[in-house]
Amino acid sequence: MQRICVIGGSRYFGKLLVQNLLAAGHHVTVINRGSTPPPPGVEHLVADRDDETALTTALGSRTFDVVVDQVCYTPVQAAIAARAFRDRTARYVMTSTIEVYDPATAALPAVPHGTPVPEGIVDPATWLVRTDLPWHDAAYLEAHYAEGKRQAEAVFTRDAGFAFASVRSAHVLGGGVREFTGRLAHYIERIGHGTEIAVHAGVLPTVFIHYEELADLLLWATTATDFTGPVNACSDELLDVHALAGVIAAQTGREPLYRTVAAGEPASPFSFDRHYAMSNARAKELGFSFSRTTDWLPGAVTEALTAPVTPATPATPAT
């Protein structure tokens, strides 16, 4: 049994992670602002992670074997957590995102066309940190989500007094009420109603992961291995927007209709005109086995077709 603290963990794959940790026999503590209580058997600490005094007060004299941070979005939040947990844990795991590799948000090293990028393309040990930027402003943070994650990883990598690992998640999907980003629902609704889907002329593939598989990988990263540094989390098999829509079409019996947008114009989620896929080779080398996207995607579509969804803006990050 390990003593594990989860910051966040109140929805989607974070909620499932908490349940899985508890089922595996670990002592689990959840920290959030109190709006969502954890399941029975989980210790609940109420604190705003942005308030360093409140966070350290809530922690008291507690120590943990591992901390899993589900809701760190800025270098300022990372710096607060690094100080708060410096003498309280030996290991810290942060949920990060594929968006750190988006070439539209940063000048990144070039890779051969069509090559899924490895973790080293974004090295947190050398990434510039700017805590003086307006990270407290919600609009700024939304517009700079990827950069906030990159800089948060950098703070933990360079300034923390514990072993640090980040899990860079692919685009997360899962049907029904769990698919809270609304992205899968966007396609199901448009295909079902015969509404055009806006796509780029030369769409490129990306990578996905089911929310259950991501929860499994986070459990593995927390309890079954001691790797440090970033690791990419994505199911095997790349899909472009046409392949994704094709799976939905097979489930609904309706063919998708497309409208091609000009370069630079917005398109539907998962329509990418830039290389935006990552390699899961490191996670496999460390011992994690992934499913194939097309093994679980039809079931996720079926679940979304038969259960209500919680809609959200398609740009809402899935991690």
PDB file of C-alpha atoms in Angstrom:
ATOM      1  CA  MET A   1       0.000   0.000   0.000  1.00  0.00           C
ATOM      2  CA  GLN A   2       1.234   3.463  -0.901  1.00  0.00           C
ATOM      3  CA  ARG A   3       0.125   6.854   0.362  1.00  0.00           C
ATOM      4  CA  ILE A   4      -0.980   8.740  -2.729  1.00  0.00           C
ATOM      5  CA  CYS A   5      -2.244  12.301  -3.025  1.00  0.00           C
ATOM      6  CA  VAL A   6      -4.290  13.347  -6.064  1.00  0.00           C
ATOM      7  CA  ILE A   7      -4.736  17.041  -6.794  1.00  0.00           C
ATOM      8  CA  GLY A   8      -8.024  17.354  -8.673  1.00  0.00           C
ATOM      9  CA  GLY A   9      -9.337  13.937  -9.594  1.00  0.00           C
ATOM     10  CA  SER A  10     -13.001  14.907  -9.478  1.00  0.00           C
ATOM     11  CA  ARG A  11     -14.020  14.170 -13.084  1.00  0.00           C
ATOM     12  CA  TYR A  12     -13.362  12.088 -16.185  1.00  0.00           C
ATOM     13  CA  PHE A  13     -10.187   9.967 -16.137  1.00  0.00           C
ATOM     14  CA  GLY A  14      -9.001  11.636 -12.917  1.00  0.00           C
ATOM     15  CA  LYS A  15     -12.089  10.393 -11.090  1.00  0.00           C
ATOM     16  CA  LEU A  16     -11.510   6.913 -12.501  1.00  0.00           C
ATOM     17  CA  LEU A  17      -7.866   7.042 -11.412  1.00  0.00           C
ATOM     18  CA  VAL A  18      -8.928   7.769  -7.822  1.00  0.00           C
ATOM     19  CA  GLN A  19     -11.347   4.833  -7.909  1.00  0.00           C
ATOM     20  CA  ASN A  20      -8.660   2.529  -9.317  1.00  0.00           C
ATOM     21  CA  LEU A  21      -6.092   3.595  -6.725  1.00  0.00           C
ATOM     22  CA  LEU A  22      -8.597   2.929  -3.961  1.00  0.00           C
ATOM     23  CA  ALA A  23      -9.534  -0.467  -5.429  1.00  0.00           C
ATOM     24  CA  ALA A  24      -5.842  -1.400  -5.566  1.00  0.00           C
ATOM     25  CA  GLY A  25      -5.596  -0.907  -1.806  1.00  0.00           C
ATOM     26  CA  HIS A  26      -3.732   2.393  -1.633  1.00  0.00           C
ATOM     27  CA  HIS A  27      -4.364   5.127   0.912  1.00  0.00           C
ATOM     28  CA  VAL A  28      -5.692   7.981  -1.243  1.00  0.00           C
ATOM     29  CA  THR A  29      -5.970  11.653  -0.371  1.00  0.00           C
ATOM     30  CA  VAL A  30      -7.741  14.043  -2.758  1.00  0.00           C
ATOM     31  CA  ILE A  31      -7.202  17.800  -2.724  1.00  0.00           C
ATOM     32  CA  ASN A  32      -9.721  20.052  -4.418  1.00  0.00           C
ATOM     33  CA  ARG A  33     -11.739  23.177  -3.704  1.00  0.00           C
ATOM     34  CA  GLY A  34     -14.597  21.217  -2.179  1.00  0.00           C
ATOM     35  CA  SER A  35     -17.191  21.312  -4.930  1.00  0.00           C
ATOM     36  CA  THR A  36     -16.976  17.564  -5.595  1.00  0.00           C
ATOM     37  CA  PRO A  37     -16.395  15.101  -2.737  1.00  0.00           C
ATOM     38  CA  PRO A  38     -14.319  11.993  -3.472  1.00  0.00           C
ATOM     39  CA  PRO A  39     -15.735   8.468  -3.129  1.00  0.00           C
ATOM     40  CA  PRO A  40     -16.062   6.844   0.315  1.00  0.00           C
ATOM     41  CA  GLY A  41     -12.755   5.676   1.714  1.00  0.00           C
ATOM     42  CA  VAL A  42     -10.777   8.601   0.269  1.00  0.00           C
ATOM     43  CA  GLU A  43      -9.390  11.327   2.522  1.00  0.00           C
ATOM     44  CA  HIS A  44     -10.602  14.735   1.358  1.00  0.00           C
ATOM     45  CA  LEU A  45      -8.646  17.952   1.866  1.00  0.00           C
ATOM     46  CA  VAL A  46     -10.303  21.196   0.792  1.00  0.00           C
ATOM     47  CA  ALA A  47      -7.937  23.879  -0.483  1.00  0.00           C
ATOM     48  CA  ASP A  48      -7.346  26.163  -3.452  1.00  0.00           C
ATOM     49  CA  ARG A  49      -4.062  25.055  -4.986  1.00  0.00           C
ATOM     50  CA  ASP A  50      -3.403  28.651  -6.078  1.00  0.00           C
ATOM     51  CA  ASP A  51      -3.353  29.731  -2.414  1.00  0.00           C
ATOM     52  CA  GLU A  52      -0.016  28.488  -1.071  1.00  0.00           C
ATOM     53  CA  THR A  53      -0.835  29.235   2.555  1.00  0.00           C
ATOM     54  CA  ALA A  54      -4.182  27.444   2.359  1.00  0.00           C
ATOM     55  CA  LEU A  55      -2.578  24.484   0.602  1.00  0.00           C
ATOM     56  CA  THR A  56       0.213  24.021   3.130  1.00  0.00           C
ATOM     57  CA  THR A  57      -2.221  24.486   6.002  1.00  0.00           C
ATOM     58  CA  ALA A  58      -4.537  21.807   4.618  1.00  0.00           C
ATOM     59  CA  LEU A  59      -1.603  19.413   4.140  1.00  0.00           C
ATOM     60  CA  GLY A  60      -0.471  19.828   7.734  1.00  0.00           C
ATOM     61  CA  SER A  61       2.185  17.242   8.574  1.00  0.00           C
ATOM     62  CA  ARG A  62       1.065  14.711   5.943  1.00  0.00           C
ATOM     63  CA  THR A  63       3.591  13.014   3.694  1.00  0.00           C
ATOM     64  CA  PHE A  64       3.021  10.875   0.619  1.00  0.00           C
ATOM     65  CA  ASP A  65       4.818   8.328  -1.477  1.00  0.00           C
ATOM     66  CA  VAL A  66       3.467   9.874  -4.689  1.00  0.00           C
ATOM     67  CA  VAL A  67       1.516  12.999  -5.669  1.00  0.00           C
ATOM     68  CA  VAL A  68      -0.524  12.966  -8.887  1.00  0.00           C
ATOM     69  CA  ASP A  69      -1.335  16.435 -10.187  1.00  0.00           C
ATOM     70  CA  GLN A  70      -4.340  16.443 -12.515  1.00  0.00           C
ATOM     71  CA  VAL A  71      -4.938  20.185 -12.653  1.00  0.00           C
ATOM     72  CA  CYS A  72      -1.623  22.004 -13.058  1.00  0.00           C
ATOM     73  CA  TYR A  73      -1.836  24.464 -15.945  1.00  0.00           C
ATOM     74  CA  THR A  74       0.774  27.159 -15.270  1.00  0.00           C
ATOM     75  CA  PRO A  75       4.344  27.599 -14.032  1.00  0.00           C
ATOM     76  CA  VAL A  76       2.997  29.623 -11.108  1.00  0.00           C
ATOM     77  CA  GLN A  77       0.854  26.692  -9.967  1.00  0.00           C
ATOM     78  CA  ALA A  78       3.833  24.375 -10.431  1.00  0.00           C
ATOM     79  CA  ALA A  79       6.084  26.599  -8.338  1.00  0.00           C
ATOM     80  CA  ILE A  80       3.534  26.668  -5.507  1.00  0.00           C
ATOM     81  CA  ALA A  81       3.170  22.886  -5.600  1.00  0.00           C
ATOM     82  CA  ALA A  82       6.932  22.360  -5.762  1.00  0.00           C
ATOM     83  CA  ARG A  83       7.388  24.337  -2.565  1.00  0.00           C
ATOM     84  CA  ALA A  84       4.384  22.805  -0.813  1.00  0.00           C
ATOM     85  CA  PHE A  85       5.378  19.192  -1.516  1.00  0.00           C
ATOM     86  CA  ARG A  86       9.168  19.503  -1.461  1.00  0.00           C
ATOM     87  CA  ASP A  87       9.523  17.665   1.856  1.00  0.00           C
ATOM     88  CA  ARG A  88       6.239  15.767   1.644  1.00  0.00           C
ATOM     89  CA  THR A  89       6.721  13.354  -1.270  1.00  0.00           C
ATOM     90  CA  ALA A  90       9.409  11.361  -3.041  1.00  0.00           C
ATOM     91  CA  ARG A  91       7.677  11.328  -6.439  1.00  0.00           C
ATOM     92  CA  TYR A  92       5.392  13.666  -8.371  1.00  0.00           C
ATOM     93  CA  VAL A  93       3.408  12.802 -11.513  1.00  0.00           C
ATOM     94  CA  MET A  94       1.790  15.573 -13.564  1.00  0.00           C
ATOM     95  CA  THR A  95      -0.852  15.070 -16.238  1.00  0.00           C
ATOM     96  CA  SER A  96       0.270  16.983 -19.311  1.00  0.00           C
ATOM     97  CA  THR A  97      -0.930  17.043 -22.917  1.00  0.00           C
ATOM     98  CA  ILE A  98      -0.163  16.387 -26.578  1.00  0.00           C
ATOM     99  CA  GLU A  99      -0.696  20.095 -27.063  1.00  0.00           C
ATOM    100  CA  VAL A 100       2.872  20.756 -25.888  1.00  0.00           C
ATOM    101  CA  TYR A 101       3.881  19.463 -29.339  1.00  0.00           C
ATOM    102  CA  ASP A 102       1.551  21.712 -31.338  1.00  0.00           C
ATOM    103  CA  PRO A 103       3.832  23.570 -33.768  1.00  0.00           C
ATOM    104  CA  ALA A 104       1.237  26.334 -33.964  1.00  0.00           C
ATOM    105  CA  THR A 105       2.002  27.312 -30.361  1.00  0.00           C
ATOM    106  CA  ALA A 106       5.810  27.236 -30.208  1.00  0.00           C
ATOM    107  CA  ALA A 107       8.947  27.072 -32.324  1.00  0.00           C
ATOM    108  CA  LEU A 108       9.786  23.362 -32.112  1.00  0.00           C
ATOM    109  CA  PRO A 109      12.544  21.310 -33.735  1.00  0.00           C
ATOM    110  CA  ALA A 110      11.619  19.966 -37.151  1.00  0.00           C
ATOM    111  CA  VAL A 111      10.941  16.248 -37.553  1.00  0.00           C
ATOM    112  CA  PRO A 112      10.614  14.237 -40.780  1.00  0.00           C
ATOM    113  CA  HIS A 113       7.157  14.558 -42.270  1.00  0.00           C
ATOM    114  CA  GLY A 114       4.803  11.922 -40.897  1.00  0.00           C
ATOM    115  CA  THR A 115       7.053  10.935 -37.990  1.00  0.00           C
ATOM    116  CA  PRO A 116       5.288  10.758 -34.595  1.00  0.00           C
ATOM    117  CA  VAL A 117       7.310  12.987 -32.293  1.00  0.00           C
ATOM    118  CA  PRO A 118       9.247  11.633 -29.299  1.00  0.00           C
ATOM    119  CA  GLU A 119       9.303  13.267 -25.882  1.00  0.00           C
ATOM    120  CA  GLY A 120      12.658  14.988 -26.464  1.00  0.00           C
ATOM    121  CA  ILE A 121      11.140  17.433 -28.966  1.00  0.00           C
ATOM    122  CA  VAL A 122       9.964  19.417 -25.935  1.00  0.00           C
ATOM    123  CA  ASP A 123      12.628  19.212 -23.227  1.00  0.00           C
ATOM    124  CA  PRO A 124      11.410  20.701 -19.929  1.00  0.00           C
ATOM    125  CA  ALA A 125      14.973  20.842 -18.612  1.00  0.00           C
ATOM    126  CA  THR A 126      15.773  23.627 -21.081  1.00  0.00           C
ATOM    127  CA  TRP A 127      12.372  25.268 -21.625  1.00  0.00           C
ATOM    128  CA  LEU A 128      12.140  28.973 -20.738  1.00  0.00           C
ATOM    129  CA  VAL A 129       9.918  29.738 -17.729  1.00  0.00           C
ATOM    130  CA  ARG A 130       8.060  33.055 -17.415  1.00  0.00           C
ATOM    131  CA  THR A 131       6.158  33.290 -14.144  1.00  0.00           C
ATOM    132  CA  ASP A 132       5.662  37.031 -14.709  1.00  0.00           C
ATOM    133  CA  LEU A 133       3.132  36.491 -17.529  1.00  0.00           C
ATOM    134  CA  PRO A 134      -0.592  36.964 -16.722  1.00  0.00           C
ATOM    135  CA  TRP A 135      -1.282  33.301 -15.943  1.00  0.00           C
ATOM    136  CA  HIS A 136      -4.003  34.351 -13.489  1.00  0.00           C
ATOM    137  CA  ASP A 137      -6.099  35.743 -16.354  1.00  0.00           C
ATOM    138  CA  ALA A 138      -8.544  33.100 -17.602  1.00  0.00           C
ATOM    139  CA  ALA A 139      -8.567  34.361 -21.178  1.00  0.00           C
ATOM    140  CA  TYR A 140      -4.773  34.462 -21.339  1.00  0.00           C
ATOM    141  CA  LEU A 141      -4.522  30.971 -19.887  1.00  0.00           C
ATOM    142  CA  GLU A 142      -7.025  29.546 -22.373  1.00  0.00           C
ATOM    143  CA  ALA A 143      -5.099  31.090 -25.262  1.00  0.00           C
ATOM    144  CA  HIS A 144      -1.775  29.801 -23.919  1.00  0.00           C
ATOM    145  CA  TYR A 145      -2.818  26.386 -22.601  1.00  0.00           C
ATOM    146  CA  ALA A 146       0.014  24.489 -24.309  1.00  0.00           C
ATOM    147  CA  GLU A 147       2.670  26.951 -23.167  1.00  0.00           C
ATOM    148  CA  GLY A 148       1.361  26.846 -19.600  1.00  0.00           C
ATOM    149  CA  LYS A 149       1.786  23.072 -19.580  1.00  0.00           C
ATOM    150  CA  ARG A 150       5.294  23.278 -21.071  1.00  0.00           C
ATOM    151  CA  GLN A 151       6.408  25.786 -18.466  1.00  0.00           C
ATOM    152  CA  ALA A 152       4.777  23.868 -15.601  1.00  0.00           C
ATOM    153  CA  GLU A 153       6.729  20.760 -16.609  1.00  0.00           C
ATOM    154  CA  ALA A 154       9.899  22.866 -16.706  1.00  0.00           C
ATOM    155  CA  VAL A 155       9.393  24.177 -13.164  1.00  0.00           C
ATOM    156  CA  PHE A 156       8.917  20.687 -11.724  1.00  0.00           C
ATOM    157  CA  THR A 157      11.859  19.315 -13.697  1.00  0.00           C
ATOM    158  CA  ARG A 158      14.327  21.959 -12.576  1.00  0.00           C
ATOM    159  CA  ASP A 159      13.126  23.321  -9.245  1.00  0.00           C
ATOM    160  CA  ALA A 160      11.416  20.485  -7.353  1.00  0.00           C
ATOM    161  CA  GLY A 161      13.008  18.452  -4.594  1.00  0.00           C
ATOM    162  CA  PHE A 162      11.480  15.146  -5.726  1.00  0.00           C
ATOM    163  CA  ALA A 163      11.512  12.770  -8.676  1.00  0.00           C
ATOM    164  CA  PHE A 164       9.234  14.161 -11.385  1.00  0.00           C
ATOM    165  CA  ALA A 165       7.397  12.557 -14.303  1.00  0.00           C
ATOM    166  CA  SER A 166       4.868  13.997 -16.719  1.00  0.00           C
ATOM    167  CA  VAL A 167       2.268  12.039 -18.688  1.00  0.00           C
ATOM    168  CA  ARG A 168       1.578  13.789 -21.993  1.00  0.00           C
ATOM    169  CA  SER A 169      -1.880  12.610 -22.965  1.00  0.00           C
ATOM    170  CA  ALA A 170      -3.209  12.279 -26.487  1.00  0.00           C
ATOM    171  CA  HIS A 171      -6.694  13.546 -27.357  1.00  0.00           C
ATOM    172  CA  VAL A 172      -8.918  11.778 -24.825  1.00  0.00           C
ATOM    173  CA  LEU A 173     -12.202  10.222 -25.911  1.00  0.00           C
ATOM    174  CA  GLY A 174     -14.830   8.192 -24.128  1.00  0.00           C
ATOM    175  CA  GLY A 175     -18.542   7.974 -24.795  1.00  0.00           C
ATOM    176  CA  GLY A 176     -21.585   9.252 -23.000  1.00  0.00           C
ATOM    177  CA  VAL A 177     -21.384  11.519 -19.994  1.00  0.00           C
ATOM    178  CA  ARG A 178     -17.640  10.879 -19.717  1.00  0.00           C
ATOM    179  CA  GLU A 179     -16.885  12.603 -23.034  1.00  0.00           C
ATOM    180  CA  PHE A 180     -17.024  16.019 -21.457  1.00  0.00           C
ATOM    181  CA  THR A 181     -15.087  17.889 -24.134  1.00  0.00           C
ATOM    182  CA  GLY A 182     -17.973  17.568 -26.581  1.00  0.00           C
ATOM    183  CA  ARG A 183     -15.631  16.799 -29.475  1.00  0.00           C
ATOM    184  CA  LEU A 184     -16.941  13.332 -30.243  1.00  0.00           C
ATOM    185  CA  ALA A 185     -20.499  14.630 -29.871  1.00  0.00           C
ATOM    186  CA  HIS A 186     -19.666  17.348 -32.411  1.00  0.00           C
ATOM    187  CA  TYR A 187     -19.117  14.706 -35.093  1.00  0.00           C
ATOM    188  CA  ILE A 188     -21.945  12.422 -34.033  1.00  0.00           C
ATOM    189  CA  GLU A 189     -24.439  15.281 -34.161  1.00  0.00           C
ATOM    190  CA  ARG A 190     -23.240  16.620 -37.508  1.00  0.00           C
ATOM    191  CA  ILE A 191     -23.106  13.242 -39.203  1.00  0.00           C
ATOM    192  CA  GLY A 192     -26.445  12.235 -37.729  1.00  0.00           C
ATOM    193  CA  HIS A 193     -28.142  15.431 -38.907  1.00  0.00           C
ATOM    194  CA  GLY A 194     -26.411  15.608 -42.280  1.00  0.00           C
ATOM    195  CA  THR A 195     -24.594  18.828 -41.366  1.00  0.00           C
ATOM    196  CA  GLU A 196     -21.326  19.649 -43.090  1.00  0.00           C
ATOM    197  CA  ILE A 197     -18.062  19.069 -41.228  1.00  0.00           C
ATOM    198  CA  ALA A 198     -15.441  21.763 -41.807  1.00  0.00           C
ATOM    199  CA  VAL A 199     -12.056  20.200 -42.648  1.00  0.00           C
ATOM    200  CA  HIS A 200      -8.742  21.272 -44.105  1.00  0.00           C
ATOM    201  CA  ALA A 201      -7.809  20.351 -47.660  1.00  0.00           C
ATOM    202  CA  GLY A 202      -4.861  18.184 -46.659  1.00  0.00           C
ATOM    203  CA  VAL A 203      -5.730  16.790 -43.238  1.00  0.00           C
ATOM    204  CA  LEU A 204      -3.006  15.058 -41.255  1.00  0.00           C
ATOM    205  CA  PRO A 205      -3.502  12.289 -38.690  1.00  0.00           C
ATOM    206  CA  THR A 206      -3.232  12.579 -34.925  1.00  0.00           C
ATOM    207  CA  VAL A 207      -3.373  10.255 -31.921  1.00  0.00           C
ATOM    208  CA  PHE A 208      -6.080   9.412 -29.399  1.00  0.00           C
ATOM    209  CA  ILE A 209      -6.498   7.546 -26.119  1.00  0.00           C
ATOM    210  CA  HIS A 210      -9.553   6.189 -24.332  1.00  0.00           C
ATOM    211  CA  TYR A 211     -10.193   7.688 -20.911  1.00  0.00           C
ATOM    212  CA  GLU A 212     -10.032   4.233 -19.280  1.00  0.00           C
ATOM    213  CA  GLU A 213      -6.659   3.502 -20.867  1.00  0.00           C
ATOM    214  CA  LEU A 214      -5.327   6.858 -19.717  1.00  0.00           C
ATOM    215  CA  ALA A 215      -6.493   6.133 -16.162  1.00  0.00           C
ATOM    216  CA  ASP A 216      -4.708   2.762 -16.391  1.00  0.00           C
ATOM    217  CA  LEU A 217      -1.515   4.421 -17.596  1.00  0.00           C
ATOM    218  CA  LEU A 218      -1.637   6.993 -14.798  1.00  0.00           C
ATOM    219  CA  LEU A 219      -2.103   4.176 -12.284  1.00  0.00           C
ATOM    220  CA  TRP A 220       0.938   2.459 -13.792  1.00  0.00           C
ATOM    221  CA  ALA A 221       2.993   5.664 -13.773  1.00  0.00           C
ATOM    222  CA  THR A 222       2.031   6.275 -10.144  1.00  0.00           C
ATOM    223  CA  THR A 223       2.487   2.847  -8.608  1.00  0.00           C
ATOM    224  CA  ALA A 224       4.274   0.417 -10.919  1.00  0.00           C
ATOM    225  CA  THR A 225       7.299   2.280 -12.229  1.00  0.00           C
ATOM    226  CA  ASP A 226       9.796   4.914 -11.169  1.00  0.00           C
ATOM    227  CA  PHE A 227      10.647   6.567 -14.502  1.00  0.00           C
ATOM    228  CA  THR A 228      11.254  10.293 -14.589  1.00  0.00           C
ATOM    229  CA  GLY A 229      10.751  12.872 -17.307  1.00  0.00           C
ATOM    230  CA  PRO A 230       7.963  13.032 -19.868  1.00  0.00           C
ATOM    231  CA  VAL A 231       6.204  10.020 -21.364  1.00  0.00           C
ATOM    232  CA  ASN A 232       3.680  10.102 -24.205  1.00  0.00           C
ATOM    233  CA  ALA A 233       0.316   8.399 -23.673  1.00  0.00           C
ATOM    234  CA  CYS A 234      -1.531   7.436 -26.850  1.00  0.00           C
ATOM    235  CA  SER A 235      -3.162   4.346 -28.249  1.00  0.00           C
ATOM    236  CA  ASP A 236      -1.533   2.656 -31.219  1.00  0.00           C
ATOM    237  CA  GLU A 237      -2.715   3.757 -34.664  1.00  0.00           C
ATOM    238  CA  LEU A 238      -2.985   7.269 -36.071  1.00  0.00           C
ATOM    239  CA  LEU A 239      -6.305   8.523 -37.427  1.00  0.00           C
ATOM    240  CA  ASP A 240      -7.185  11.594 -39.434  1.00  0.00           C
ATOM    241  CA  VAL A 241     -10.543  13.340 -39.287  1.00  0.00           C
ATOM    242  CA  HIS A 242     -11.909  11.316 -42.212  1.00  0.00           C
ATOM    243  CA  ALA A 243     -11.080   8.011 -40.515  1.00  0.00           C
ATOM    244  CA  LEU A 244     -12.673   9.211 -37.281  1.00  0.00           C
ATOM    245  CA  ALA A 245     -15.821  10.267 -39.110  1.00  0.00           C
ATOM    246  CA  GLY A 246     -15.820   6.932 -40.934  1.00  0.00           C
ATOM    247  CA  VAL A 247     -16.081   5.021 -37.658  1.00  0.00           C
ATOM    248  CA  ILE A 248     -19.002   7.206 -36.613  1.00  0.00           C
ATOM    249  CA  ALA A 249     -20.644   6.768 -40.013  1.00  0.00           C
ATOM    250  CA  ALA A 250     -20.433   2.993 -39.648  1.00  0.00           C
ATOM    251  CA  GLN A 251     -22.236   3.235 -36.289  1.00  0.00           C
ATOM    252  CA  THR A 252     -24.913   5.676 -37.422  1.00  0.00           C
ATOM    253  CA  GLY A 253     -25.532   4.506 -40.970  1.00  0.00           C
ATOM    254  CA  ARG A 254     -25.138   8.101 -42.207  1.00  0.00           C
ATOM    255  CA  GLU A 255     -22.358   9.287 -44.491  1.00  0.00           C
ATOM    256  CA  PRO A 256     -20.446  12.415 -43.421  1.00  0.00           C
ATOM    257  CA  LEU A 257     -20.636  15.584 -45.477  1.00  0.00           C
ATOM    258  CA  TYR A 258     -17.494  17.724 -45.684  1.00  0.00           C
ATOM    259  CA  ARG A 259     -16.768  21.364 -46.397  1.00  0.00           C
ATOM    260  CA  THR A 260     -13.164  22.280 -47.141  1.00  0.00           C
ATOM    261  CA  VAL A 261     -11.903  25.439 -45.458  1.00  0.00           C
ATOM    262  CA  ALA A 262      -9.161  27.711 -46.715  1.00  0.00           C
ATOM    263  CA  ALA A 263      -5.709  27.671 -45.142  1.00  0.00           C
ATOM    264  CA  GLY A 264      -5.725  29.476 -41.811  1.00  0.00           C
ATOM    265  CA  GLU A 265      -9.478  29.228 -41.315  1.00  0.00           C
ATOM    266  CA  PRO A 266     -10.894  27.317 -38.331  1.00  0.00           C
ATOM    267  CA  ALA A 267     -12.047  23.754 -38.884  1.00  0.00           C
ATOM    268  CA  SER A 268     -13.725  21.056 -36.840  1.00  0.00           C
ATOM    269  CA  PRO A 269     -11.781  19.530 -33.921  1.00  0.00           C
ATOM    270  CA  PHE A 270      -9.174  16.928 -34.938  1.00  0.00           C
ATOM    271  CA  SER A 271      -8.863  18.376 -38.449  1.00  0.00           C
ATOM    272  CA  PHE A 272      -5.183  19.289 -38.520  1.00  0.00           C
ATOM    273  CA  ASP A 273      -3.251  20.875 -41.361  1.00  0.00           C
ATOM    274  CA  ARG A 274       0.013  20.521 -39.443  1.00  0.00           C
ATOM    275  CA  HIS A 275       1.931  17.505 -38.185  1.00  0.00           C
ATOM    276  CA  TYR A 276       0.502  16.764 -34.738  1.00  0.00           C
ATOM    277  CA  ALA A 277       1.091  13.178 -33.610  1.00  0.00           C
ATOM    278  CA  MET A 278       3.368  11.674 -30.990  1.00  0.00           C
ATOM    279  CA  SER A 279       5.204   8.395 -30.441  1.00  0.00           C
ATOM    280  CA  ASN A 280       4.376   6.052 -27.546  1.00  0.00           C
ATOM    281  CA  ALA A 281       7.647   4.106 -27.899  1.00  0.00           C
ATOM    282  CA  ARG A 282       9.056   5.235 -24.545  1.00  0.00           C
ATOM    283  CA  ALA A 283       6.036   4.070 -22.561  1.00  0.00           C
ATOM    284  CA  LYS A 284       6.234   0.702 -24.312  1.00  0.00           C
ATOM    285  CA  GLU A 285       9.935   0.398 -23.533  1.00  0.00           C
ATOM    286  CA  LEU A 286       9.114   1.099 -19.884  1.00  0.00           C
ATOM    287  CA  GLY A 287       6.552  -1.721 -19.896  1.00  0.00           C
ATOM    288  CA  PHE A 288       3.120  -0.296 -20.713  1.00  0.00           C
ATOM    289  CA  SER A 289       1.013  -1.948 -23.427  1.00  0.00           C
ATOM    290  CA  PHE A 290      -1.427   0.117 -25.480  1.00  0.00           C
ATOM    291  CA  SER A 291      -4.598  -0.848 -27.306  1.00  0.00           C
ATOM    292  CA  ARG A 292      -5.358   0.170 -30.886  1.00  0.00           C
ATOM    293  CA  THR A 293      -7.581   3.185 -31.378  1.00  0.00           C
ATOM    294  CA  THR A 294      -9.966   1.345 -33.685  1.00  0.00           C
ATOM    295  CA  ASP A 295     -10.410  -1.374 -31.057  1.00  0.00           C
ATOM    296  CA  TRP A 296     -12.129   0.977 -28.611  1.00  0.00           C
ATOM    297  CA  LEU A 297     -13.418   3.845 -30.749  1.00  0.00           C
ATOM    298  CA  PRO A 298     -16.575   2.062 -32.046  1.00  0.00           C
ATOM    299  CA  GLY A 299     -17.606   1.319 -28.443  1.00  0.00           C
ATOM    300  CA  ALA A 300     -17.008   4.934 -27.439  1.00  0.00           C
ATOM    301  CA  VAL A 301     -19.207   6.067 -30.319  1.00  0.00           C
ATOM    302  CA  THR A 302     -21.945   3.618 -29.334  1.00  0.00           C
ATOM    303  CA  GLU A 303     -21.841   4.854 -25.743  1.00  0.00           C
ATOM    304  CA  ALA A 304     -22.090   8.462 -26.923  1.00  0.00           C
ATOM    305  CA  LEU A 305     -25.061   7.577 -29.132  1.00  0.00           C
ATOM    306  CA  THR A 306     -26.974   5.957 -26.285  1.00  0.00           C
ATOM    307  CA  ALA A 307     -26.162   8.270 -23.364  1.00  0.00           C
ATOM    308  CA  PRO A 308     -26.435  12.026 -22.793  1.00  0.00           C
ATOM    309  CA  VAL A 309     -23.292  14.081 -23.133  1.00  0.00           C
ATOM    310  CA  THR A 310     -22.141  17.179 -21.323  1.00  0.00           C
ATOM    311  CA  PRO A 311     -21.391  19.614 -24.138  1.00  0.00           C
ATOM    312  CA  ALA A 312     -18.400  21.894 -24.065  1.00  0.00           C
ATOM    313  CA  THR A 313     -16.595  24.186 -26.449  1.00  0.00           C
ATOM    314  CA  PRO A 314     -14.648  21.990 -28.890  1.00  0.00           C
ATOM    315  CA  ALA A 315     -11.460  23.875 -28.007  1.00  0.00           C
ATOM    316  CA  THR A 316     -11.686  22.768 -24.374  1.00  0.00           C
ATOM    317  CA  PRO A 317      -8.578  20.671 -23.600  1.00  0.00           C
ATOM    318  CA  ALA A 318      -9.255  16.990 -23.006  1.00  0.00           C
ATOM    319  CA  THR A 319      -6.664  16.680 -20.295  1.00  0.00           C
TER     320      THR A 319
END
